[in-house]
């Protein structure tokens, strides 16, 4: 099996979110736009179609969905006939043409397309289209799951005024692009029921919680006739304190032949301890559905984390206690709390408001009081909030010591020419225990996550210091540095630290963006992307455009974004794009690589549909449906004496309206309409339409 085939078999289409639904809406819901594309599943309707060329399904709307198993030749269509009591009736006014290219496929299926393309890994509508055309098993499976794909691929016709309650013969006659029969047809007599086969609801619904996950299971009959067309299931949940059901299945749960037991696993917030569950069965039309009566299920979690018995006092400095413990291995563990017991008062307090992450088992207590003894307990907490029992505590005694007085009025002055920082501070008079000042430095950030490093290696007795930077090579322009100064005595006790922040001024422009790319999107916009500048002081990027006259600034983009969509472009025009980097001081870099683009859309619009031609007052009035493409500029009308003859254009320039009067036309002439977009692309001709005389 090829890699591409394996990828198609394992592709999973994620479901979209959906607003909350009432119980009544759930019972009639067709489900969210989700699908599973696993081509190796033996779905019930697919196996039925292997033995039956045509299969009808009656819906509550009194429509018959007629599925067939023949792939339509690319560019061809079909007419559908219904034969009752030996009388044949043509059901199609015009031949039904499935999608013949990627753009038409995308138009047919609408919102379904994007997720399918992502799951298949295709980069264009045309690639998606030929992937489905080249894998008939995949195309038929999508058609049996969702009517939109069945229509787009030509496997489905809807009889809107059916004859029900008896046997009916349907005949599919395939035609070419001009509407002429190709000699290929498919005919079969089938039984159309008098009433829709309402699927039976799922039953035996149960649910079980394990940590933050809930698994809901149910049974569904395999042999009942009414259940034969059920393709998938949706899972709905209503928490005990809510009024509405919510769709919780983020993918289509596909029914497989031979299976009667099904399940689905999803995450659920720990506050939900009971809920009502409903499982909805959905048939291949998406209209015949059934859901079970709500089943209320208690969702108590019995999984309790094991006690944390190995707690270590890693360091203890003055009144700061640091604790560590081994990482828990239970898969449902969510984090830890820290409790502290005062041995004098027996008062136990929780020191943590937020859970400590499982992967970072470290805690610092800076609220301890000198002269006290504390017991520290680490409490493990599950994903649903269940706490462990107390494990073995760690004991910490906080010695009573008096540190030296803190320095004050710390000031820092940066000198960009020498790339040094002068520090000056004030302090009370030294006593006999004073040993040194400790000077700390780090790059300043708003979150303060970087660690300080000590600047002085030896003793500092004066109240000033000149810092030449790391390894005495200076500082980086534009970077802010935070300094701290504390006093230390001979016992190693430090005073409180006084802080200040200084920025080394920027005088050198930053480096330009490392790369710059521009690409045309559908002929109506330009996508711009660029690589980051190597200069750390960059705060934003300027993007420029030149339309042949001058460089114009079109946007200033924050440094973390590095992309822009420019819709202010016109097909047929040439543009030049480039970007520059801007630092925090406003210095601007040289330009990046410059990219020239000639705007052009290479995708023709879809064929014009529903062309009508009527002779009135010695002229022919032609009209048609507007094209769905946004960049269509107008339409070209052509006329011929024969349906398959040579068509000649009747207009010099495309007309913008969707109607036109041929003053030289007459009944019997044939007309075609073609759409023309802003880039000059012309669609395929519409189906020929003969002018008729209105009575």
XYZ file of C-alpha atoms in Angstrom:
695
model
C 0.000 0.000 0.000
C 1.385 3.409 -0.976
C 2.012 6.163 1.548
C -0.687 8.292 -0.113
C -3.231 5.474 0.306
C -2.286 5.036 3.949
C -2.650 8.785 4.482
C -6.146 8.714 2.922
C -7.162 5.783 5.093
C -6.048 7.463 8.316
C -7.237 11.036 7.620
C -9.726 12.283 10.233
C -11.950 15.294 9.618
C -12.359 17.336 12.846
C -15.891 18.538 13.641
C -16.818 22.206 13.883
C -18.232 23.766 17.049
C -21.937 24.313 17.155
C -24.336 26.493 19.201
C -26.245 24.908 22.059
C -29.325 22.969 20.967
C -32.582 22.314 22.726
C -33.795 18.720 23.139
C -36.331 19.207 20.337
C -33.656 20.465 17.927
C -31.371 17.575 18.848
C -33.979 15.035 17.768
C -34.089 16.567 14.267
C -30.450 17.728 13.992
C -28.426 16.576 11.001
C -25.207 16.881 12.984
C -22.119 19.053 12.644
C -19.770 19.186 9.676
C -17.476 16.296 10.624
C -16.406 13.093 8.942
C -14.063 10.162 9.192
C -12.375 9.330 5.903
C -11.066 5.867 6.878
C -11.502 4.049 3.589
C -11.015 0.621 5.098
C -14.285 0.750 7.126
C -17.065 -1.516 5.828
C -19.976 0.884 6.043
C -23.449 -0.611 5.678
C -24.779 1.556 2.769
C -21.535 1.072 0.831
C -21.905 -2.700 0.988
C -25.559 -2.376 -0.033
C -24.619 -0.378 -3.133
C -22.144 -3.067 -4.122
C -25.090 -5.405 -4.714
C -27.599 -2.734 -5.749
C -26.761 -0.144 -8.435
C -29.449 2.330 -7.319
C -30.705 2.854 -3.750
C -33.544 5.245 -2.783
C -33.982 6.756 0.702
C -37.202 8.628 1.616
C -36.814 11.640 3.957
C -39.304 13.409 6.259
C -39.454 16.221 3.660
C -41.119 13.755 1.246
C -38.024 13.699 -0.946
C -36.303 10.601 -2.243
C -32.507 10.637 -2.151
C -31.413 8.377 -5.024
C -27.834 7.097 -4.708
C -26.043 5.222 -7.517
C -22.599 3.661 -7.711
C -21.354 4.800 -11.133
C -18.605 7.420 -11.400
C -19.450 10.121 -13.942
C -16.857 10.781 -16.647
C -15.058 14.078 -16.088
C -17.029 16.901 -17.715
C -20.112 14.740 -18.364
C -23.506 14.843 -16.663
C -26.747 12.892 -16.678
C -30.510 13.106 -17.095
C -32.824 11.171 -14.767
C -36.026 9.449 -15.830
C -38.733 7.865 -13.671
C -40.886 5.044 -15.035
C -44.215 4.278 -13.343
C -46.840 2.013 -14.942
C -44.781 1.928 -18.158
C -44.923 5.735 -18.433
C -41.542 7.447 -18.505
C -41.108 10.973 -17.092
C -38.000 13.165 -17.421
C -37.195 14.548 -13.951
C -34.377 16.919 -14.979
C -35.077 20.125 -16.907
C -31.364 20.358 -17.680
C -28.685 17.686 -17.366
C -27.161 17.376 -13.899
C -23.431 18.139 -14.084
C -21.264 17.244 -11.075
C -18.192 19.291 -10.195
C -15.670 19.214 -13.047
C -12.795 20.977 -11.269
C -11.561 22.032 -7.851
C -13.319 25.392 -7.789
C -16.686 23.793 -8.574
C -16.100 21.103 -5.914
C -15.401 23.819 -3.351
C -18.532 25.694 -4.449
C -20.702 22.551 -4.186
C -19.619 21.489 -0.669
C -19.200 24.950 0.929
C -18.019 24.823 4.553
C -17.168 21.120 4.302
C -14.250 21.785 1.954
C -11.664 23.438 4.207
C -11.460 20.654 6.775
C -11.340 17.978 4.056
C -8.397 19.731 2.373
C -6.547 19.989 5.685
C -7.057 16.299 6.501
C -6.017 15.170 2.998
C -3.023 17.516 3.066
C -3.924 18.982 -0.322
C -2.700 22.459 -1.201
C -5.308 23.512 -3.774
C -8.953 22.802 -4.668
C -7.788 21.172 -7.893
C -5.534 18.730 -6.012
C -8.406 17.894 -3.654
C -10.718 17.320 -6.607
C -8.373 14.905 -8.383
C -7.635 13.093 -5.103
C -11.355 12.288 -4.780
C -11.654 11.474 -8.483
C -8.674 9.135 -8.297
C -9.873 7.252 -5.216
C -13.426 6.069 -5.878
C -13.662 4.246 -2.516
C -12.918 7.500 -0.710
C -15.351 9.456 -2.881
C -18.167 6.962 -2.349
C -17.563 6.879 1.375
C -17.759 10.670 1.601
C -20.932 10.531 -0.497
C -22.562 8.056 1.877
C -21.615 10.210 4.886
C -22.605 13.631 3.530
C -25.086 14.447 0.709
C -23.078 17.529 -0.287
C -20.208 15.329 -1.467
C -22.578 12.871 -3.130
C -24.032 15.766 -5.170
C -20.610 17.237 -5.999
C -19.242 13.867 -7.155
C -22.393 12.928 -9.084
C -23.526 9.981 -6.932
C -26.816 11.556 -5.746
C -30.019 12.865 -7.324
C -32.964 14.132 -5.224
C -36.485 13.354 -6.488
C -38.443 16.232 -4.950
C -41.890 14.947 -6.017
C -41.560 11.181 -5.672
C -44.030 8.367 -6.172
C -44.059 6.521 -2.849
C -45.441 3.280 -1.536
C -44.654 1.199 -4.614
C -41.918 -0.048 -6.937
C -40.478 2.600 -9.245
C -37.920 2.389 -12.049
C -35.247 5.065 -12.198
C -33.006 5.465 -15.234
C -29.807 7.542 -15.332
C -28.742 8.559 -18.869
C -25.250 10.063 -19.100
C -24.659 12.983 -21.505
C -21.580 14.852 -22.737
C -20.734 18.525 -22.267
C -23.212 19.489 -25.024
C -26.038 17.536 -23.413
C -26.007 14.721 -25.974
C -26.400 11.099 -24.767
C -23.143 9.131 -24.560
C -24.781 5.707 -24.750
C -24.084 4.953 -21.092
C -27.104 4.490 -18.827
C -28.081 2.828 -15.569
C -31.599 1.556 -14.871
C -33.021 -0.309 -11.877
C -36.438 -0.916 -10.339
C -36.481 -0.169 -6.624
C -39.044 -0.098 -3.832
C -39.880 3.357 -2.505
C -41.503 3.197 0.926
C -44.742 4.949 1.766
C -43.191 6.560 4.848
C -39.579 7.379 5.760
C -37.809 4.643 7.675
C -37.311 6.364 11.024
C -34.103 4.989 12.528
C -34.456 3.422 15.968
C -32.783 5.448 18.736
C -29.569 4.222 20.369
C -30.078 2.401 23.655
C -28.204 1.181 26.743
C -26.421 4.530 27.150
C -23.784 4.510 29.909
C -20.933 6.811 30.924
C -17.859 6.523 33.120
C -15.411 9.190 34.310
C -11.700 8.583 34.722
C -9.928 11.749 35.738
C -10.703 14.538 33.277
C -12.034 12.128 30.642
C -15.517 10.696 30.232
C -16.270 7.651 28.088
C -19.882 7.317 26.917
C -21.030 4.009 25.378
C -24.226 2.813 23.724
C -25.684 -0.013 21.641
C -27.297 0.160 18.235
C -29.090 -2.638 16.299
C -27.444 -4.019 13.183
C -30.278 -5.947 11.546
C -33.346 -3.679 11.756
C -34.346 -2.371 8.302
C -34.915 1.148 9.606
C -31.336 1.214 10.912
C -29.695 0.077 7.679
C -29.030 3.597 6.408
C -27.630 5.023 9.676
C -24.089 6.208 8.956
C -22.904 8.063 12.037
C -23.660 9.206 15.581
C -23.502 12.503 17.482
C -22.996 12.755 21.271
C -24.896 15.448 23.199
C -24.467 16.333 26.866
C -26.370 18.579 29.244
C -24.655 19.297 32.617
C -26.967 18.955 35.569
C -27.106 22.721 36.155
C -27.731 23.725 32.503
C -30.898 24.066 30.403
C -29.524 23.128 26.992
C -27.706 20.226 25.408
C -24.287 20.722 23.845
C -22.661 18.740 21.037
C -19.548 17.106 22.554
C -18.321 14.831 19.747
C -15.623 16.721 17.859
C -15.620 14.191 15.018
C -18.182 12.058 13.226
C -18.565 8.704 14.997
C -18.889 6.375 12.018
C -21.008 3.251 12.175
C -19.325 0.081 10.938
C -21.118 -3.023 9.718
C -20.988 -5.891 12.175
C -20.759 -3.569 15.200
C -23.530 -3.023 17.713
C -21.527 -1.477 20.580
C -20.044 2.021 20.265
C -18.182 4.450 22.535
C -16.692 7.937 22.507
C -14.152 9.543 24.887
C -13.859 13.287 25.582
C -12.610 15.740 28.234
C -15.089 17.204 30.728
C -14.579 19.904 33.342
C -14.116 18.626 36.880
C -17.077 20.677 38.158
C -19.550 18.550 36.158
C -20.468 15.674 38.480
C -23.709 14.618 36.768
C -25.130 15.128 33.298
C -27.841 14.053 30.854
C -26.620 12.161 27.781
C -28.297 11.804 24.384
C -26.928 9.862 21.405
C -28.242 10.819 17.960
C -28.263 8.372 15.026
C -27.963 10.052 11.583
C -28.656 8.350 8.232
C -26.883 8.948 4.916
C -29.263 11.792 3.922
C -28.609 13.652 7.165
C -32.392 14.111 7.587
C -33.575 10.823 9.086
C -32.399 11.005 12.701
C -33.327 9.568 16.076
C -32.056 10.198 19.607
C -32.590 8.338 22.844
C -34.463 9.867 25.776
C -32.088 11.791 28.067
C -30.193 9.525 30.450
C -28.912 11.172 33.634
C -25.625 9.674 34.805
C -23.545 10.430 37.898
C -19.910 11.227 36.998
C -18.079 10.838 40.267
C -14.338 10.266 39.945
C -12.933 7.557 42.207
C -9.292 8.013 41.125
C -7.317 9.490 44.041
C -3.627 10.332 43.664
C -1.122 8.520 45.850
C 0.356 10.462 48.818
C 3.637 12.321 48.241
C 6.024 10.770 50.775
C 9.387 11.935 49.430
C 9.682 15.670 50.151
C 13.079 17.333 50.333
C 14.266 20.625 51.821
C 16.573 21.634 48.957
C 17.741 24.980 50.430
C 16.918 27.214 53.365
C 18.155 30.808 53.322
C 17.056 33.123 56.110
C 13.271 32.867 56.013
C 13.060 31.346 52.526
C 12.308 27.625 52.329
C 12.653 25.745 49.019
C 11.005 22.335 48.627
C 11.369 19.653 45.943
C 9.784 16.221 45.409
C 9.744 13.521 42.693
C 7.512 13.946 39.644
C 4.311 11.907 39.948
C 3.725 9.242 37.292
C -0.052 8.913 37.497
C -1.530 9.902 34.081
C -4.516 11.699 35.623
C -2.393 13.921 37.903
C -2.993 17.672 37.371
C -0.623 19.299 39.873
C 0.230 19.917 43.537
C -0.752 22.110 46.479
C 1.529 22.891 49.440
C 0.206 23.008 53.026
C 2.190 24.339 55.994
C 1.603 23.437 59.663
C 2.808 25.796 62.427
C 3.963 23.492 65.263
C 3.355 26.158 67.924
C -0.265 26.975 67.052
C -1.242 23.804 65.099
C -2.565 26.176 62.425
C -2.477 24.634 58.955
C -2.607 26.926 55.910
C -2.528 26.336 52.158
C 0.349 28.267 50.623
C -0.617 27.785 46.964
C -3.519 29.404 45.134
C -2.746 27.834 41.759
C -1.627 24.251 41.199
C 2.090 23.634 40.839
C 2.651 21.919 37.445
C 3.363 18.188 37.563
C 6.589 18.572 35.571
C 7.947 21.343 37.869
C 7.869 19.950 41.446
C 9.502 22.928 43.162
C 8.053 25.396 45.688
C 9.540 28.428 47.468
C 8.023 29.684 50.725
C 9.124 33.241 51.457
C 6.527 33.892 54.174
C 8.167 31.883 56.975
C 8.820 33.655 60.282
C 12.115 33.499 62.105
C 12.272 31.280 65.147
C 9.448 28.934 64.050
C 9.337 25.264 63.110
C 7.066 24.207 60.226
C 5.803 20.933 58.736
C 5.351 21.080 54.939
C 2.925 18.675 53.199
C 2.742 18.193 49.413
C -0.830 17.382 48.289
C -1.258 15.739 44.868
C -4.412 16.785 42.955
C -6.097 14.882 40.103
C -7.497 16.454 36.934
C -10.956 16.427 38.523
C -9.820 18.052 41.775
C -9.517 14.924 43.953
C -6.735 15.450 46.522
C -4.378 12.837 47.925
C -4.017 12.057 51.608
C -1.156 13.563 53.611
C 2.213 12.009 52.932
C 5.380 12.313 54.979
C 6.099 15.996 55.797
C 9.417 17.799 55.653
C 10.434 19.738 58.797
C 12.034 23.193 58.511
C 13.375 25.292 61.402
C 13.761 29.026 60.592
C 16.726 30.458 62.454
C 16.429 33.913 63.965
C 19.051 36.241 62.432
C 19.244 39.974 61.780
C 20.616 40.983 58.363
C 22.454 44.245 57.711
C 20.451 47.341 56.712
C 19.517 47.664 53.058
C 21.165 50.127 50.649
C 18.925 52.909 49.255
C 18.682 55.322 46.329
C 20.351 53.063 43.755
C 21.062 54.985 40.515
C 22.463 53.739 37.202
C 23.857 55.759 34.261
C 24.607 54.164 30.868
C 27.466 55.404 28.646
C 26.917 54.061 25.097
C 30.274 55.233 23.733
C 32.277 53.267 26.317
C 29.470 50.685 26.711
C 29.678 50.733 30.508
C 27.206 51.411 33.342
C 28.045 53.493 36.428
C 26.226 52.500 39.640
C 25.886 54.725 42.721
C 23.856 54.055 45.898
C 23.478 55.229 49.473
C 23.691 53.213 52.697
C 23.835 53.663 56.501
C 27.225 53.527 58.189
C 28.865 50.084 58.248
C 29.081 48.137 61.484
C 31.796 45.703 62.484
C 29.971 42.745 60.910
C 29.718 44.305 57.441
C 31.580 42.309 54.785
C 30.677 43.520 51.245
C 28.082 44.856 48.897
C 26.622 42.302 46.468
C 25.875 43.737 43.031
C 23.471 41.764 40.803
C 22.611 42.167 37.117
C 20.241 40.612 34.577
C 18.544 41.508 31.302
C 15.256 43.139 32.213
C 11.930 41.591 31.159
C 8.390 42.473 32.184
C 7.854 38.981 33.601
C 11.223 38.849 35.344
C 11.877 35.222 34.435
C 15.612 35.637 33.887
C 18.006 34.898 36.742
C 20.408 37.442 38.245
C 24.160 37.017 37.991
C 26.598 38.550 40.463
C 28.733 41.345 39.018
C 31.461 41.634 41.649
C 33.828 38.762 42.285
C 35.628 40.303 45.253
C 34.652 42.575 48.135
C 33.081 45.984 47.373
C 33.301 48.445 50.241
C 32.580 51.713 48.417
C 29.090 52.880 47.409
C 29.760 52.908 43.658
C 30.793 50.552 40.852
C 31.496 50.708 37.107
C 30.151 47.644 35.276
C 31.861 46.761 31.959
C 29.361 43.996 31.113
C 29.707 40.245 30.720
C 33.399 39.334 30.390
C 34.052 43.099 30.278
C 33.084 43.324 26.572
C 30.344 45.899 27.033
C 26.577 45.816 26.655
C 24.140 45.282 23.806
C 22.535 48.414 22.424
C 18.832 48.832 23.166
C 18.742 46.155 25.885
C 17.415 47.069 29.327
C 19.335 45.823 32.346
C 18.139 45.485 35.921
C 20.577 45.966 38.783
C 20.240 45.027 42.413
C 22.484 45.930 45.354
C 22.370 44.283 48.767
C 24.605 44.431 51.843
C 26.070 41.189 53.264
C 27.680 40.585 56.664
C 30.329 38.121 57.779
C 27.656 35.518 58.631
C 26.441 35.486 55.050
C 23.192 37.288 55.875
C 22.026 39.735 53.215
C 19.899 42.807 53.462
C 16.927 43.493 51.263
C 17.957 44.267 47.716
C 17.380 47.658 46.143
C 16.754 47.631 42.364
C 16.943 49.950 39.389
C 16.624 49.542 35.613
C 18.760 51.193 32.924
C 18.721 50.911 29.121
C 21.790 51.014 26.907
C 20.808 53.543 24.186
C 20.405 52.404 20.590
C 22.625 54.142 18.038
C 23.167 51.430 15.373
C 20.308 50.563 12.962
C 19.114 46.941 13.176
C 19.737 44.237 10.591
C 17.049 43.895 7.860
C 14.566 40.980 7.801
C 16.388 37.760 6.950
C 13.984 36.785 4.144
C 11.057 38.329 2.284
C 8.435 36.561 0.172
C 5.337 37.712 -1.709
C 2.741 35.539 -3.436
C -0.514 36.169 -5.291
C -3.657 34.749 -3.646
C -6.504 34.014 -6.090
C -5.518 37.042 -8.146
C -7.164 39.502 -5.715
C -4.688 39.855 -2.843
C -0.992 39.470 -2.032
C 0.328 37.428 0.902
C 3.559 38.852 2.358
C 5.852 37.018 4.814
C 9.371 37.692 6.065
C 11.973 36.266 8.401
C 13.002 37.808 11.686
C 15.828 40.297 11.900
C 18.880 39.032 13.757
C 18.925 42.187 15.896
C 17.402 41.603 19.370
C 16.287 45.227 19.726
C 13.719 45.021 16.905
C 10.183 45.910 17.989
C 8.333 46.043 14.651
C 8.602 45.863 10.869
C 7.666 48.413 8.192
C 6.177 47.021 4.974
C 6.506 49.071 1.762
C 4.850 48.884 -1.656
C 5.806 50.594 -4.902
C 3.225 50.707 -7.710
C 5.638 52.247 -10.180
C 5.710 55.737 -8.697
C 7.295 55.706 -5.238
C 7.872 53.541 -2.162
C 4.861 53.829 0.145
C 4.643 52.576 3.750
C 1.524 50.370 3.931
C 1.801 48.877 7.436
C 3.809 48.739 10.647
C 3.672 45.162 11.977
C 4.583 43.972 15.530
C 7.768 41.895 15.618
C 6.020 38.613 16.517
C 3.625 38.647 13.534
C 5.749 38.875 10.371
C 2.975 38.482 7.812
C 0.557 40.789 5.981
C -2.280 40.404 3.473
C -2.508 43.319 1.021
C -5.912 43.470 -0.686
C -5.311 46.919 -2.191
C -4.061 45.516 -5.505
C -5.511 45.291 -8.978
C -5.125 42.568 -11.604
C -2.900 43.634 -14.462
C -0.800 46.014 -12.307
C 2.823 45.461 -11.273
C 3.995 46.048 -7.714
C 7.248 45.938 -5.751
C 7.223 44.914 -2.078
C 9.892 44.937 0.656
C 10.201 45.306 4.454
C 12.513 46.940 6.977
C 13.153 46.283 10.677
C 12.533 49.017 13.288
C 14.107 48.995 16.755
C 12.844 50.433 20.044
C 14.639 53.724 19.378
C 13.016 54.178 15.977
C 16.125 53.237 13.972
C 15.190 51.616 10.658
C 17.225 48.918 8.908
C 18.141 48.755 5.207
C 15.426 47.149 3.059
C 14.980 43.415 2.776
C 15.022 41.546 -0.505
C 12.623 43.303 -2.905
C 9.978 41.264 -4.742
C 8.270 42.277 -8.018
C 4.770 40.904 -8.655
C 2.495 41.163 -11.669
C -1.059 40.594 -10.415
C -2.701 37.706 -12.241
C -5.418 35.157 -11.438
C -4.897 31.854 -13.278
C -8.091 30.096 -12.180
C -11.055 30.535 -14.583
C -14.465 31.102 -13.024
C -16.996 28.234 -12.999
C -19.370 27.778 -15.917
C -22.428 30.010 -16.047
C -25.600 28.165 -15.015
C -29.311 28.345 -15.839
C -29.139 30.235 -19.160
C -32.604 31.184 -20.497
C -33.487 32.630 -23.952
C -36.967 33.915 -24.921
C -38.095 35.730 -28.129
C -40.234 38.822 -27.438
C -41.102 41.634 -29.924
C -38.634 40.519 -32.632
C -35.710 40.208 -30.195
C -34.302 37.475 -27.962
C -33.955 38.201 -24.244
C -31.125 36.181 -22.678
C -30.577 35.895 -18.915
C -28.540 33.676 -16.549
C -27.458 33.150 -12.941
C -24.639 35.391 -11.674
C -21.242 33.706 -11.187
C -20.305 32.924 -7.562
C -16.708 34.166 -8.067
C -15.964 37.584 -6.532
C -13.632 38.770 -9.321
C -15.944 38.158 -12.297
C -16.073 41.386 -14.372
C -18.686 40.414 -16.924
C -20.065 37.921 -19.394
C -19.687 37.132 -23.111
C -22.810 36.018 -25.033
C -22.394 33.731 -28.047
C -24.928 32.576 -30.646
C -25.141 29.713 -33.141
C -27.713 28.319 -35.558
C -27.030 24.785 -34.268
C -26.603 23.499 -30.716
C -23.281 21.917 -31.629
C -22.349 24.429 -34.301
C -19.879 27.272 -34.249
C -20.762 29.995 -31.739
C -19.907 33.612 -32.469
C -19.540 36.324 -29.839
C -22.295 38.973 -29.880
C -20.517 41.554 -27.693
C -17.163 43.296 -28.055
C -16.725 43.782 -24.310
C -18.068 41.608 -21.448
C -21.413 42.833 -20.111
C -21.723 43.360 -16.364
C -25.437 42.565 -16.064
C -26.886 39.044 -15.999
C -29.233 39.690 -18.923
C -28.848 40.859 -22.532
C -31.068 41.554 -25.541
C -30.149 40.146 -28.971
C -31.984 42.459 -31.399
C -30.958 40.235 -34.303
C -31.917 36.980 -32.623
C -34.919 34.783 -33.235
C -36.551 31.677 -31.857
C -34.501 28.613 -32.768
C -31.113 30.282 -32.280
C -28.789 28.686 -29.709
C -27.009 30.709 -27.034
C -24.053 30.179 -24.666
C -22.756 32.502 -21.927
C -19.150 32.625 -20.631
C -17.892 34.401 -17.476
C -14.749 36.598 -17.662
C -12.808 37.560 -14.504
C -10.546 40.525 -13.760
C -7.455 38.647 -14.949
C -8.998 37.814 -18.312
C -9.715 34.170 -17.470
C -12.739 32.827 -19.326
C -14.975 30.069 -17.998
C -16.103 27.037 -19.947
C -19.185 27.751 -22.099
C -22.518 27.260 -20.412
C -24.866 24.516 -21.575
C -26.390 25.528 -24.961
C -29.859 27.033 -24.643
C -32.250 27.387 -27.610
C -34.379 30.525 -27.822
C -38.106 29.843 -27.569
C -41.182 31.960 -28.219
C -43.143 32.970 -25.105
C -46.907 32.332 -25.527
